[in-house]
mmCIF file of C-alpha atoms and ligand atoms in Angstrom:
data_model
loop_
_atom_site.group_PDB
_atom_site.id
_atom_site.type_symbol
_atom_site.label_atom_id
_atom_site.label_comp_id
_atom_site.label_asym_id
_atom_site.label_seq_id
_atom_site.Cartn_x
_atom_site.Cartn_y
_atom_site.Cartn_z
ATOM 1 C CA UNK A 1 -56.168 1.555 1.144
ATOM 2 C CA UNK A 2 -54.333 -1.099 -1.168
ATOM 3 C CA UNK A 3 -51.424 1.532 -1.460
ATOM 4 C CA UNK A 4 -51.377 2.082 2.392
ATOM 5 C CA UNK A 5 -50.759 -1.567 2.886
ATOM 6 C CA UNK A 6 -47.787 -1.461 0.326
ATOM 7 C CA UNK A 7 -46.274 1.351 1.835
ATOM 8 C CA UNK A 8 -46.357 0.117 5.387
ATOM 9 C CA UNK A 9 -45.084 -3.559 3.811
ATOM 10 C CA UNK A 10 -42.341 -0.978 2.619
ATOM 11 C CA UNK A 11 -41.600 0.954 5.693
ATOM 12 C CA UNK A 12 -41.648 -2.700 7.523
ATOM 13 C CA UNK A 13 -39.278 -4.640 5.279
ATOM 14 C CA UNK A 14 -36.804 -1.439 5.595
ATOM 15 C CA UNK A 15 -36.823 -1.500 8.909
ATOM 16 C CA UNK A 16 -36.459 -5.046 9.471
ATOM 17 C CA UNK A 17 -33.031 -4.477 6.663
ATOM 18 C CA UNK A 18 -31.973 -1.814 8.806
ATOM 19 C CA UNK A 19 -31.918 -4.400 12.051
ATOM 20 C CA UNK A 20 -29.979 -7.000 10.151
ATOM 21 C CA UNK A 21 -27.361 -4.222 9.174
ATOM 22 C CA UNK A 22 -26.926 -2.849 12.451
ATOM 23 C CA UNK A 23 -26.040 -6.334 13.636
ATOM 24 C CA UNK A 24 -23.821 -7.711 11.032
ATOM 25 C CA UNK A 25 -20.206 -6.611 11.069
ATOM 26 C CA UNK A 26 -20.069 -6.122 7.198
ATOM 27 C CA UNK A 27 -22.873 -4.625 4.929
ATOM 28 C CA UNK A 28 -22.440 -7.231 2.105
ATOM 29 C CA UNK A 29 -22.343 -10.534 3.825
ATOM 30 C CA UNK A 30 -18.959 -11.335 2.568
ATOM 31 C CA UNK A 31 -15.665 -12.011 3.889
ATOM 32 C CA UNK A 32 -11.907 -11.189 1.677
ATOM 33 C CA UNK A 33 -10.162 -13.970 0.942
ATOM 34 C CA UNK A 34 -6.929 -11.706 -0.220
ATOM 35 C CA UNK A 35 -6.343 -8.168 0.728
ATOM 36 C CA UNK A 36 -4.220 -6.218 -1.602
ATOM 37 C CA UNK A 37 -2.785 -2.570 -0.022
ATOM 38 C CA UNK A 38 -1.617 -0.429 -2.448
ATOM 39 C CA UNK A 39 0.191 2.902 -0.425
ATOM 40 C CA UNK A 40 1.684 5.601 -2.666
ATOM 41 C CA UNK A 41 4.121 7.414 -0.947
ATOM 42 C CA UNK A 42 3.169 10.760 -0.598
ATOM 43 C CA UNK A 43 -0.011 10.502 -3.185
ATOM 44 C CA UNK A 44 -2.292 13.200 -1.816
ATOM 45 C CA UNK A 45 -5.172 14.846 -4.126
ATOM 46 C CA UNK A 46 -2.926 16.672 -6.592
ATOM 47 C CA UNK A 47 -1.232 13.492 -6.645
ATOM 48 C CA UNK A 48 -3.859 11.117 -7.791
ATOM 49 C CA UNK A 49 -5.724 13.906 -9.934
ATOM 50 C CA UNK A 50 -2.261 14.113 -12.435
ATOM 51 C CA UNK A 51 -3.355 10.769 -13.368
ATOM 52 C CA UNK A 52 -6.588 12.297 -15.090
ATOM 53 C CA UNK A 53 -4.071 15.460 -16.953
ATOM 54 C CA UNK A 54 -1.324 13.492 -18.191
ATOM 55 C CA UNK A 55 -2.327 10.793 -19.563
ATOM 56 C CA UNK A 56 -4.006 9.594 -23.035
ATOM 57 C CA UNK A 57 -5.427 6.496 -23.950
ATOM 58 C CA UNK A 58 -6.051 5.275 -20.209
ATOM 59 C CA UNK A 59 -8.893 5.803 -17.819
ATOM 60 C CA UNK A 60 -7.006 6.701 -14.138
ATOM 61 C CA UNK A 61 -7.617 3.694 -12.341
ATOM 62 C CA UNK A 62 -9.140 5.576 -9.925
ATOM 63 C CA UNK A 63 -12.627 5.853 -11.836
ATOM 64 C CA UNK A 64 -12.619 1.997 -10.842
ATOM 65 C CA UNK A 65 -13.335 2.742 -7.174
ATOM 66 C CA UNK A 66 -17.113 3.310 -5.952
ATOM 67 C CA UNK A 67 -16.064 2.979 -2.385
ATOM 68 C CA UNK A 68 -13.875 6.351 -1.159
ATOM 69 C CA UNK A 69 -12.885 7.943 2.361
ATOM 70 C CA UNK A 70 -10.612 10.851 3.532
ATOM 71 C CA UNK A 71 -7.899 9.962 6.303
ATOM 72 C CA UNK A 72 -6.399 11.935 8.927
ATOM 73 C CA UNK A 73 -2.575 11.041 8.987
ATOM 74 C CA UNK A 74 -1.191 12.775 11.840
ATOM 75 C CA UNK A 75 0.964 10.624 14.251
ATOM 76 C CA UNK A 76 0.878 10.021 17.813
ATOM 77 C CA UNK A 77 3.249 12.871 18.435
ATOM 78 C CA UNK A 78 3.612 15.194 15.284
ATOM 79 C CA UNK A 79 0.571 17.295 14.138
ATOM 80 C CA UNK A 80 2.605 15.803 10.019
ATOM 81 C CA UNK A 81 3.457 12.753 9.630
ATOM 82 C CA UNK A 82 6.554 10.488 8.198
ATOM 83 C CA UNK A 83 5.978 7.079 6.362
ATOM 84 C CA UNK A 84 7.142 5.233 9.686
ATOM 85 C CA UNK A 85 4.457 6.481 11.735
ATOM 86 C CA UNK A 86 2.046 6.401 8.894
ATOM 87 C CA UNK A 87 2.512 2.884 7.844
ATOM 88 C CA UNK A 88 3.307 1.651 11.709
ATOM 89 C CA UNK A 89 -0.581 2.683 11.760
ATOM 90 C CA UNK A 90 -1.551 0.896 8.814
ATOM 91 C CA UNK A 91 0.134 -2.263 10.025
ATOM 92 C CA UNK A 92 -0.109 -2.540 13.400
ATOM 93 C CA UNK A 93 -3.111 -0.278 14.328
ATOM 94 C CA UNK A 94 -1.346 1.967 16.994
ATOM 95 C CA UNK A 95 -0.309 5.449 15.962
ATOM 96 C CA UNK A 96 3.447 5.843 17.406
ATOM 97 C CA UNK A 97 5.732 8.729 16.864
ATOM 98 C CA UNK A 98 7.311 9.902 13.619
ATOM 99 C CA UNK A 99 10.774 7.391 12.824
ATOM 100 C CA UNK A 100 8.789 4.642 14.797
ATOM 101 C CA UNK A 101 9.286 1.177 12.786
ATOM 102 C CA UNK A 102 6.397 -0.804 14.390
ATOM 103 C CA UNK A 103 6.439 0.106 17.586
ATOM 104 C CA UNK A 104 4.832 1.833 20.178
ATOM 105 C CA UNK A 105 4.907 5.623 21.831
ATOM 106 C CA UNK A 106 6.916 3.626 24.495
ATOM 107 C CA UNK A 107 8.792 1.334 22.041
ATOM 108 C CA UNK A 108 7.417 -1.751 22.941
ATOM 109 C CA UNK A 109 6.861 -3.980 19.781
ATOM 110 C CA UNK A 110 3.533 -3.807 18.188
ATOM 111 C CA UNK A 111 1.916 -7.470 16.244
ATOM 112 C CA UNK A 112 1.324 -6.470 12.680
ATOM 113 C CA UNK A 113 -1.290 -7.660 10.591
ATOM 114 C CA UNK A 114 1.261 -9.964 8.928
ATOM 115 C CA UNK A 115 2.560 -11.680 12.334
ATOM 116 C CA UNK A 116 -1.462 -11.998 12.620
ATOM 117 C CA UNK A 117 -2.334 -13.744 8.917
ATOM 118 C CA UNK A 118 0.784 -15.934 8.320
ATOM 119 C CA UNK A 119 0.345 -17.889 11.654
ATOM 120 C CA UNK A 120 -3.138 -18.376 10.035
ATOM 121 C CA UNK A 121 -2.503 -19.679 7.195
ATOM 122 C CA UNK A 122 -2.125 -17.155 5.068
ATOM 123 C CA UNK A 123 0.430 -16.327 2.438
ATOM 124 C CA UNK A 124 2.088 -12.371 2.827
ATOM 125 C CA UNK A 125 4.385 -10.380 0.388
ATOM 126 C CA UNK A 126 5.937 -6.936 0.346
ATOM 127 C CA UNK A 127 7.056 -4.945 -2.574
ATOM 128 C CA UNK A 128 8.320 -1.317 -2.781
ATOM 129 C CA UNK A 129 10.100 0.513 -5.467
ATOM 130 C CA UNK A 130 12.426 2.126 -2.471
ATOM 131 C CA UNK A 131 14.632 -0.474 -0.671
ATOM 132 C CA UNK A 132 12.907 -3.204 1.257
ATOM 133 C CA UNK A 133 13.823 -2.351 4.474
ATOM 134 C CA UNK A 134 12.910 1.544 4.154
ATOM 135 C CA UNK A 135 9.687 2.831 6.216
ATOM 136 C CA UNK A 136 7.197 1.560 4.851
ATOM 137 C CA UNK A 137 7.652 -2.011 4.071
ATOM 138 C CA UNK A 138 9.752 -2.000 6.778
ATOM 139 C CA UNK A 139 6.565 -1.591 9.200
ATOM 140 C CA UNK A 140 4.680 -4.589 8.170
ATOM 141 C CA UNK A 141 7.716 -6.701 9.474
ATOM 142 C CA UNK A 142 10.066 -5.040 11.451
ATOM 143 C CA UNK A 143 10.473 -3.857 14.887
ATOM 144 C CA UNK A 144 13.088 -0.829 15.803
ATOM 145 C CA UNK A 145 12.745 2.663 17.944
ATOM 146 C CA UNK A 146 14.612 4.412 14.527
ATOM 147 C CA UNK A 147 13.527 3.798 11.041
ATOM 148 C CA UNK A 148 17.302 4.345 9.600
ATOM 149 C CA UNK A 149 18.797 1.023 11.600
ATOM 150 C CA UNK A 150 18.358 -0.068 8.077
ATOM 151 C CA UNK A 151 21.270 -3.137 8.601
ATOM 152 C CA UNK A 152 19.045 -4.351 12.104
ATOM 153 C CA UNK A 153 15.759 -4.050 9.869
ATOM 154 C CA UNK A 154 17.429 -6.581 7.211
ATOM 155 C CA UNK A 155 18.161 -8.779 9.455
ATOM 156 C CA UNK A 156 14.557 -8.784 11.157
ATOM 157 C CA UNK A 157 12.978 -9.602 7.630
ATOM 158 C CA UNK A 158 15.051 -12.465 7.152
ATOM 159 C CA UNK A 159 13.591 -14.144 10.284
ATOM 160 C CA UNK A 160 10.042 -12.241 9.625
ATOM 161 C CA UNK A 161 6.705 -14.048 8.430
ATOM 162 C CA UNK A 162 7.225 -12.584 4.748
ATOM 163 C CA UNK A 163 6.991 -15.149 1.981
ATOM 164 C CA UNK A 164 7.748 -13.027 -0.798
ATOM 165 C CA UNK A 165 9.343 -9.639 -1.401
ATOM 166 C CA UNK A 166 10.777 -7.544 -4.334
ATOM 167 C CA UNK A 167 12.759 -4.391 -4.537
ATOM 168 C CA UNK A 168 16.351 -2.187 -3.735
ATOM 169 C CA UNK A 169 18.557 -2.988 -0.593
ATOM 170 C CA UNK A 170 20.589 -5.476 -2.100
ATOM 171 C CA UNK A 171 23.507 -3.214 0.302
ATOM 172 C CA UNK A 172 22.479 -4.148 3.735
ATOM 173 C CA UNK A 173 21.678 -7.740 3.090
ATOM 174 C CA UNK A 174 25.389 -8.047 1.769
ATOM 175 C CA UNK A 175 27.498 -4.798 2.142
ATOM 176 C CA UNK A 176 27.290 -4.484 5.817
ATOM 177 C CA UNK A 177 29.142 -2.464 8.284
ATOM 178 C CA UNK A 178 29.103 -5.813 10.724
ATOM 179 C CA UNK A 179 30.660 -7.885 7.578
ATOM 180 C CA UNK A 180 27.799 -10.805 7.977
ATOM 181 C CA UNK A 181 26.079 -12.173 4.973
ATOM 182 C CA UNK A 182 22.467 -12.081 5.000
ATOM 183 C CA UNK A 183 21.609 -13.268 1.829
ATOM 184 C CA UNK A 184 23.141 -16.635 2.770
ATOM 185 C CA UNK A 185 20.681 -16.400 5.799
ATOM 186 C CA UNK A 186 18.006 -15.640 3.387
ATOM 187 C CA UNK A 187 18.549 -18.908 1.885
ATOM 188 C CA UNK A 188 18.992 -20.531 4.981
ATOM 189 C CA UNK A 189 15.379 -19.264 5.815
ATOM 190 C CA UNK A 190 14.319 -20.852 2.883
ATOM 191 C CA UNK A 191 14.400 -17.739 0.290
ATOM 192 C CA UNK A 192 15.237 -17.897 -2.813
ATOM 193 C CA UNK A 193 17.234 -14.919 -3.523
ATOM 194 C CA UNK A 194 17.108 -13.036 -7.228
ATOM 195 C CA UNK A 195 19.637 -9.737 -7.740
ATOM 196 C CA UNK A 196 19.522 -9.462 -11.539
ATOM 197 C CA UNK A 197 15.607 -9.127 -12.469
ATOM 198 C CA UNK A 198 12.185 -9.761 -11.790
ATOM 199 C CA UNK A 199 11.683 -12.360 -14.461
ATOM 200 C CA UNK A 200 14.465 -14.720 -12.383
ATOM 201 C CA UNK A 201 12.467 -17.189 -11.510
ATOM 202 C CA UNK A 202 9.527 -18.540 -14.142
ATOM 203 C CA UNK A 203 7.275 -20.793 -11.810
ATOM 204 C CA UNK A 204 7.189 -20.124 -8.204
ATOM 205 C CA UNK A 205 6.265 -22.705 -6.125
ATOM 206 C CA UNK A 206 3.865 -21.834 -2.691
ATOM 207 C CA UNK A 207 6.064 -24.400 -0.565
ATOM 208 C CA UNK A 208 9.263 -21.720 -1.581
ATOM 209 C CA UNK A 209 9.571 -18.565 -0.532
ATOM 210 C CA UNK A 210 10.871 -15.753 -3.136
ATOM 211 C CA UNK A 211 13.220 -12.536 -2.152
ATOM 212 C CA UNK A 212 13.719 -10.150 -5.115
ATOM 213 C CA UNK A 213 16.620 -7.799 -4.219
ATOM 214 C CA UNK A 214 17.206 -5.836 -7.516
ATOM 215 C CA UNK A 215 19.423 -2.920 -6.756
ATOM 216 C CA UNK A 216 21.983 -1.481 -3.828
ATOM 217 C CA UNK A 217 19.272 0.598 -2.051
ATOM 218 C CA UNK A 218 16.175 2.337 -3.978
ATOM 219 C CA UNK A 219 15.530 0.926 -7.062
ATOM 220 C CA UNK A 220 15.683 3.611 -10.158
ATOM 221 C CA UNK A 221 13.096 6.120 -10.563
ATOM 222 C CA UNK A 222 10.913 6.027 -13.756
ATOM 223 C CA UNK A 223 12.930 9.035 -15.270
ATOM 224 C CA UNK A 224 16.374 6.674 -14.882
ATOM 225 C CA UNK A 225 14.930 3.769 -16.297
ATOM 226 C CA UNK A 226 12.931 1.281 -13.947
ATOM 227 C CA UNK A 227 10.689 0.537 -16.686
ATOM 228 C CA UNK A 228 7.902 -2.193 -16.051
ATOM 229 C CA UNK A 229 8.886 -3.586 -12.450
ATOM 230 C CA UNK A 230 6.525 -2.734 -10.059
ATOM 231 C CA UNK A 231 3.915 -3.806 -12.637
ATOM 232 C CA UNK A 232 5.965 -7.275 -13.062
ATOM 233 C CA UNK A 233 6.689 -7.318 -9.520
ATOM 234 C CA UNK A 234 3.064 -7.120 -8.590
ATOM 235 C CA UNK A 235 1.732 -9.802 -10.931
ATOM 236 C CA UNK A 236 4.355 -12.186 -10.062
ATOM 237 C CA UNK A 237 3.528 -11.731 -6.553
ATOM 238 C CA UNK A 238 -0.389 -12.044 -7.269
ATOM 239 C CA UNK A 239 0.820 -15.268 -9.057
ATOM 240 C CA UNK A 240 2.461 -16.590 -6.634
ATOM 241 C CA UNK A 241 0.363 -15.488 -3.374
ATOM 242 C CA UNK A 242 -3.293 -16.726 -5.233
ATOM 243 C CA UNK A 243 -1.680 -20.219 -4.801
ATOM 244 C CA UNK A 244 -2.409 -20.587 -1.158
ATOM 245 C CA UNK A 245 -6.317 -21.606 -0.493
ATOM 246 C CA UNK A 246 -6.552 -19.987 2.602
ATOM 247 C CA UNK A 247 -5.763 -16.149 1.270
ATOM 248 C CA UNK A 248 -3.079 -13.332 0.383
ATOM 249 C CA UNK A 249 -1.890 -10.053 2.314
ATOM 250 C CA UNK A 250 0.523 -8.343 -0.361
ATOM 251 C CA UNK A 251 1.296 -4.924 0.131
ATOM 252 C CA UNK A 252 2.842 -2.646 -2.819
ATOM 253 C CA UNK A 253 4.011 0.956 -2.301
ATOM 254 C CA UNK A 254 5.073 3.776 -4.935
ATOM 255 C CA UNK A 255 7.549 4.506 -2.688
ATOM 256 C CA UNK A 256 9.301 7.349 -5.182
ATOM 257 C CA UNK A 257 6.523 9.306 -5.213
ATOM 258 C CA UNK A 258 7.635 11.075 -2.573
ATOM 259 C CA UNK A 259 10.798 11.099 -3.515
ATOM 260 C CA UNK A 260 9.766 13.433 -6.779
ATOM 261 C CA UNK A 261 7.905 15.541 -4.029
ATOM 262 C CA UNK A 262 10.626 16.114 -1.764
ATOM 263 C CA UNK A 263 12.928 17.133 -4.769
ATOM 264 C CA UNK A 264 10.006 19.006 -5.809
ATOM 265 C CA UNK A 265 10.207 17.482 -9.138
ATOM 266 C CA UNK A 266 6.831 17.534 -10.880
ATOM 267 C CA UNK A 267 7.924 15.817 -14.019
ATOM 268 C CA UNK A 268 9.139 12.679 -11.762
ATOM 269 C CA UNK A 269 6.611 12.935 -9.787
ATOM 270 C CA UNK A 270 4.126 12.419 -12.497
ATOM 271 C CA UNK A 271 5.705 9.466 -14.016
ATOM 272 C CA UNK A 272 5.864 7.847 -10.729
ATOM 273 C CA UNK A 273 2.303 8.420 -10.190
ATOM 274 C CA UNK A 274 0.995 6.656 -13.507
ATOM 275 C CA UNK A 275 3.412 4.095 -13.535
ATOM 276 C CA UNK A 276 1.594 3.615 -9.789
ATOM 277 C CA UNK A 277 -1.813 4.278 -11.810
ATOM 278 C CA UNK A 278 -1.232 0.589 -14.049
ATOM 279 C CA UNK A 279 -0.198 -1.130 -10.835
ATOM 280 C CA UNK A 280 -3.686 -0.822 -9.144
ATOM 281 C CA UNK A 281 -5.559 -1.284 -12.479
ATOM 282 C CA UNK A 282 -3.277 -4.900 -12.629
ATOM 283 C CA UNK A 283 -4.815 -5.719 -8.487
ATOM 284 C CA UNK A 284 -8.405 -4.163 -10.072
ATOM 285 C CA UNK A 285 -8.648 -6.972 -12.977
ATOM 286 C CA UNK A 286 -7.139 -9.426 -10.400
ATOM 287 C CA UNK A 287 -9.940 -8.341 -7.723
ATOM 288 C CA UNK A 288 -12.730 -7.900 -10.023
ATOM 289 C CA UNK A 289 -11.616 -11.808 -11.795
ATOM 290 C CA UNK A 290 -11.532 -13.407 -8.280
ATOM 291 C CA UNK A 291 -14.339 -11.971 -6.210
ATOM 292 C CA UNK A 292 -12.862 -12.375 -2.705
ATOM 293 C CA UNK A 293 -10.005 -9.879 -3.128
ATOM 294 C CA UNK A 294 -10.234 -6.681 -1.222
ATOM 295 C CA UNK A 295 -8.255 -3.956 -3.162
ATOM 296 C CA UNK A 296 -7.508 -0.793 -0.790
ATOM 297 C CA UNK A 297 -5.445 2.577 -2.214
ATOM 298 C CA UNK A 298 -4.085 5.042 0.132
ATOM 299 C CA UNK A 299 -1.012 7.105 0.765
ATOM 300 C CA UNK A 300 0.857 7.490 3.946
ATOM 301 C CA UNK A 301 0.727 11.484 3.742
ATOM 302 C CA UNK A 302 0.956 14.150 0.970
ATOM 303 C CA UNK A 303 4.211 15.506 -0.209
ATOM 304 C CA UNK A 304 5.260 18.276 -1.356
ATOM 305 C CA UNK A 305 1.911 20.234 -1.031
ATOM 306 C CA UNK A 306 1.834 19.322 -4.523
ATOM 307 C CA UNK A 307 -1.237 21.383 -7.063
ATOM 308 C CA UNK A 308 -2.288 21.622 -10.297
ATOM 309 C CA UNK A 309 -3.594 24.681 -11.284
ATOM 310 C CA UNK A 310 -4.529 26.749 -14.071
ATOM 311 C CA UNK A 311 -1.356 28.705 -15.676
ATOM 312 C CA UNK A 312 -0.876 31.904 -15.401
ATOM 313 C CA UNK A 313 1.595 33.975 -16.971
ATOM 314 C CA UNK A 314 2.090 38.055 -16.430
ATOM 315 C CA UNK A 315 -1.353 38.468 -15.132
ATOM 316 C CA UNK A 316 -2.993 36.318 -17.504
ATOM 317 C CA UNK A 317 -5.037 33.195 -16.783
ATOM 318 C CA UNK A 318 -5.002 29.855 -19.181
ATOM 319 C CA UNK A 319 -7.836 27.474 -17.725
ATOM 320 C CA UNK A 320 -6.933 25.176 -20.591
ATOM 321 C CA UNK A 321 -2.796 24.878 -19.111
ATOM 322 C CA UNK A 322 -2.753 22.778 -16.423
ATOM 323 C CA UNK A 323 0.560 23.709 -14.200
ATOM 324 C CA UNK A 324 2.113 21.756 -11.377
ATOM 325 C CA UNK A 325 3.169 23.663 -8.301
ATOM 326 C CA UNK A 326 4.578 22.596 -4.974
ATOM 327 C CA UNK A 327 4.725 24.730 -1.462
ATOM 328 C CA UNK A 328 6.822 22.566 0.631
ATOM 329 C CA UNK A 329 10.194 20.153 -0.062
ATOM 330 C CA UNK A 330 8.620 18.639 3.299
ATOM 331 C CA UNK A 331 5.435 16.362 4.083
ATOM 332 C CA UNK A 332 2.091 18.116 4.135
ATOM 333 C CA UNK A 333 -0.331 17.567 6.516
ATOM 334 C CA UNK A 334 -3.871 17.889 4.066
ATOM 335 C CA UNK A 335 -6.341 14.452 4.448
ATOM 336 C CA UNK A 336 -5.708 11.852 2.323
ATOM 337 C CA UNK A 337 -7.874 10.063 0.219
ATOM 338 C CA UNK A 338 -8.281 6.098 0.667
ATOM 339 C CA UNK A 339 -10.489 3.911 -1.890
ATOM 340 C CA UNK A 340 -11.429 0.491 -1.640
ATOM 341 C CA UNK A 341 -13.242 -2.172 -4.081
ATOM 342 C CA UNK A 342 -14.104 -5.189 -2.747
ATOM 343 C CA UNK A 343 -15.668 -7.565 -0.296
ATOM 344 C CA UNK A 344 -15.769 -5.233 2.544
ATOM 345 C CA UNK A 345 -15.336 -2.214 0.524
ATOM 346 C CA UNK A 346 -17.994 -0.139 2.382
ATOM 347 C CA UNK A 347 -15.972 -0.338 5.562
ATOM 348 C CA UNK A 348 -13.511 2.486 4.171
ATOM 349 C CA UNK A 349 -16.099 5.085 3.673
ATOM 350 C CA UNK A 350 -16.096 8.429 6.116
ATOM 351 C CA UNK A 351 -13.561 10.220 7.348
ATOM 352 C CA UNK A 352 -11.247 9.254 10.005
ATOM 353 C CA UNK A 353 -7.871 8.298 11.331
ATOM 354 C CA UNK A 354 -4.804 6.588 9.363
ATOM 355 C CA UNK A 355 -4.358 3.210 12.032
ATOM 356 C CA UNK A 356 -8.829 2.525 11.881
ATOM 357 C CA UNK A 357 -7.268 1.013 8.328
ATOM 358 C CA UNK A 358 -5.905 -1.698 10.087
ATOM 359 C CA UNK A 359 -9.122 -2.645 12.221
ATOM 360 C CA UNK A 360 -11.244 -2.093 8.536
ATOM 361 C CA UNK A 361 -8.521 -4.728 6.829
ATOM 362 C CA UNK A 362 -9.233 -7.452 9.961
ATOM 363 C CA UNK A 363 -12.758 -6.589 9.737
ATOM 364 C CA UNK A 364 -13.266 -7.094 6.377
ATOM 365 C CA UNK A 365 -11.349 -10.085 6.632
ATOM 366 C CA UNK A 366 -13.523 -11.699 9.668
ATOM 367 C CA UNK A 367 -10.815 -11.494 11.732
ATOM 368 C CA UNK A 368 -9.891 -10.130 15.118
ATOM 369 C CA UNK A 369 -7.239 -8.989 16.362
HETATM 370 MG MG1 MG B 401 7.821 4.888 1.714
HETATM 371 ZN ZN1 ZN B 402 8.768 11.618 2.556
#
């Protein structure tokens, strides 16, 4: 009889947990402060799994993550996507057609989460190891019916809501077919501008705003020397953003990852992926230090239809030889996995579309669109 009592207390008290749930928009109470987007370019399965094969004396970052979902990527129009349409979704929540630079099916421009934060109060920044006006970073400030208008897309980001940036394009801020200077505008706009490195610059100030444009278009790939940037890049940016009280949106992309999986380069692509790996355990510490920082990892699409299997040579299998393999120079179209850690974290599990991201990120936030 005494049991009885306990279980029913039980049974009540879950139910009465299972109300409050069902009404409140996020499982843990708690709102993010910052949100940190990490997209690898192209960093399907195969991708992320080299970071547990070649690597020694480092856990893959991705252990770190308790939170996981799988995304569909497909655009508006294509069954496969491209890293316009892909990241169009992520930043403005509209799926659009493949070469679409934040806009819609019609081209009509889309708000972006950043023209949503920064009027807020918050503090944004962009970096990519492409240049800063290709696809991706491209979508979370520009507007344009054709991703390669790359000289149009440089001069939207100079009047854009961006407070700092790093990476390659140096050539269409300052090499451009319609002679202007737009690094002069960038300081006009309040930028300071760096071209030599990512140290330029020791103590950035949250009244300034900070442009890092560090070579002609993409910045090197690991192989050719890029060394620690994206890893500097990011904690400068963390530095800088964690200044403003009322929150962060920084997003960082691996762009070259699928670069190495277009040339079908496994060796590249490997690199690129664990120098990728260090970058999202750097926004891990940062997250895990601060407590309000949601950290999300995703990919725009696979590339490359990248694998890692065991070798096999003449007829004979070696489980203990791990051996990359590709099946396409193109983008694949396979789900794509998306982790989050966080306040808000929970929000990412399941298995859905590519552009619910952006409604999760506003959500998690407490904000609406
Ligand atoms: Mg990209
Ligand atoms: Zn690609």
């Amino acid at each position: 009889m005494k049991q009885n009592k306990f279980f029913l207390l039980l049974m009540l008290s879950f139910m009465v947990a299972g109300c409050n749930t069902a009404v409140q928009p996020m499982p843990t109470g708690q709102k993010a402060k910052n949100v940190i987007l990490l997209i690898g370019d192209g960093m399907g399965l195969a991708q992320v799994s080299a970071s547990f094969y070649y690597q020694e004396g480092k856990s893959p970052s991705f252990r770190r993550f308790k939170q996981i979902g799988l995304l569909n990527t497909s655009s508006a129009k294509e069954k496969v996507t491209d890293s316009a349409s892909s990241a169009t979704a992520y930043a403005t929540g509209v799926r659009t057609y493949n070469g679409a630079i934040g806009v819609g099916m019609d081209t009509a421009v889309l708000e972006n989460v950043v023209e949503i934060l920064s009027p807020q109060g918050y503090s944004t920044g962009l970096i990519a190891t492409s240049s800063i006006v290709h696809a991706t970073p491209a979508s979370f400030y520009a507007h344009i019916d054709a991703r390669g208008k790359y000289e149009e897309i440089a001069r939207q980001l100079v009047y854009s809501d961006i407070d700092f940036f790093a990476g390659g394009g140096y050539q269409f801020f300052n090499k451009r077919k319609d002679g202007l200077n737009y690094l002069d505008s960038l300081n006009h706009h309040g930028f300071n501008v760096a071209t030599d490195n990512i140290n330029e610059f020791k103590k950035l100030d949250l009244a300034e705003k900070y442009a890092y444009l560090l070579a002609d278009d993409g910045m090197p790939n690991m192989l050719n020397g890029r060394g620690d940037f994206l890893l500097k890049a990011t904690q400068k940016a963390i530095g800088h953003l964690k200044q403003d009280t009322d929150g962060f949106f920084l997003m960082v992309e691996g762009s070259q990852i699928d670069w190495a999986g277009h040339a079908n380069d496994a060796t590249s692509l490997i690199r690129e992926v664990l120098d990728f790996d260090t970058v999202i355990d750097e926004a891990l510490d940062f997250a895990e230090k601060d407590g309000n920082t949601l950290v999300i990892v995703t990919a725009d699409h696979e590339t490359g239809g990248f694998s890692l299997s065991a070798s096999s040579n003449f007829g004979r299998s070696d489980y203990n030889i791990v051996t990359p393999s590709f099946s396409t120079k193109n983008h694949s179209t396979s789900l794509i996995p998306i982790f989050a850690f966080g306040p808000g974290a929970e929000l990412f599990q399941g298995v859905y579309d590519n552009n619910e991201v952006f409604d999760k990120i506003l959500q998690a936030m407490d904000k609406s669109k």
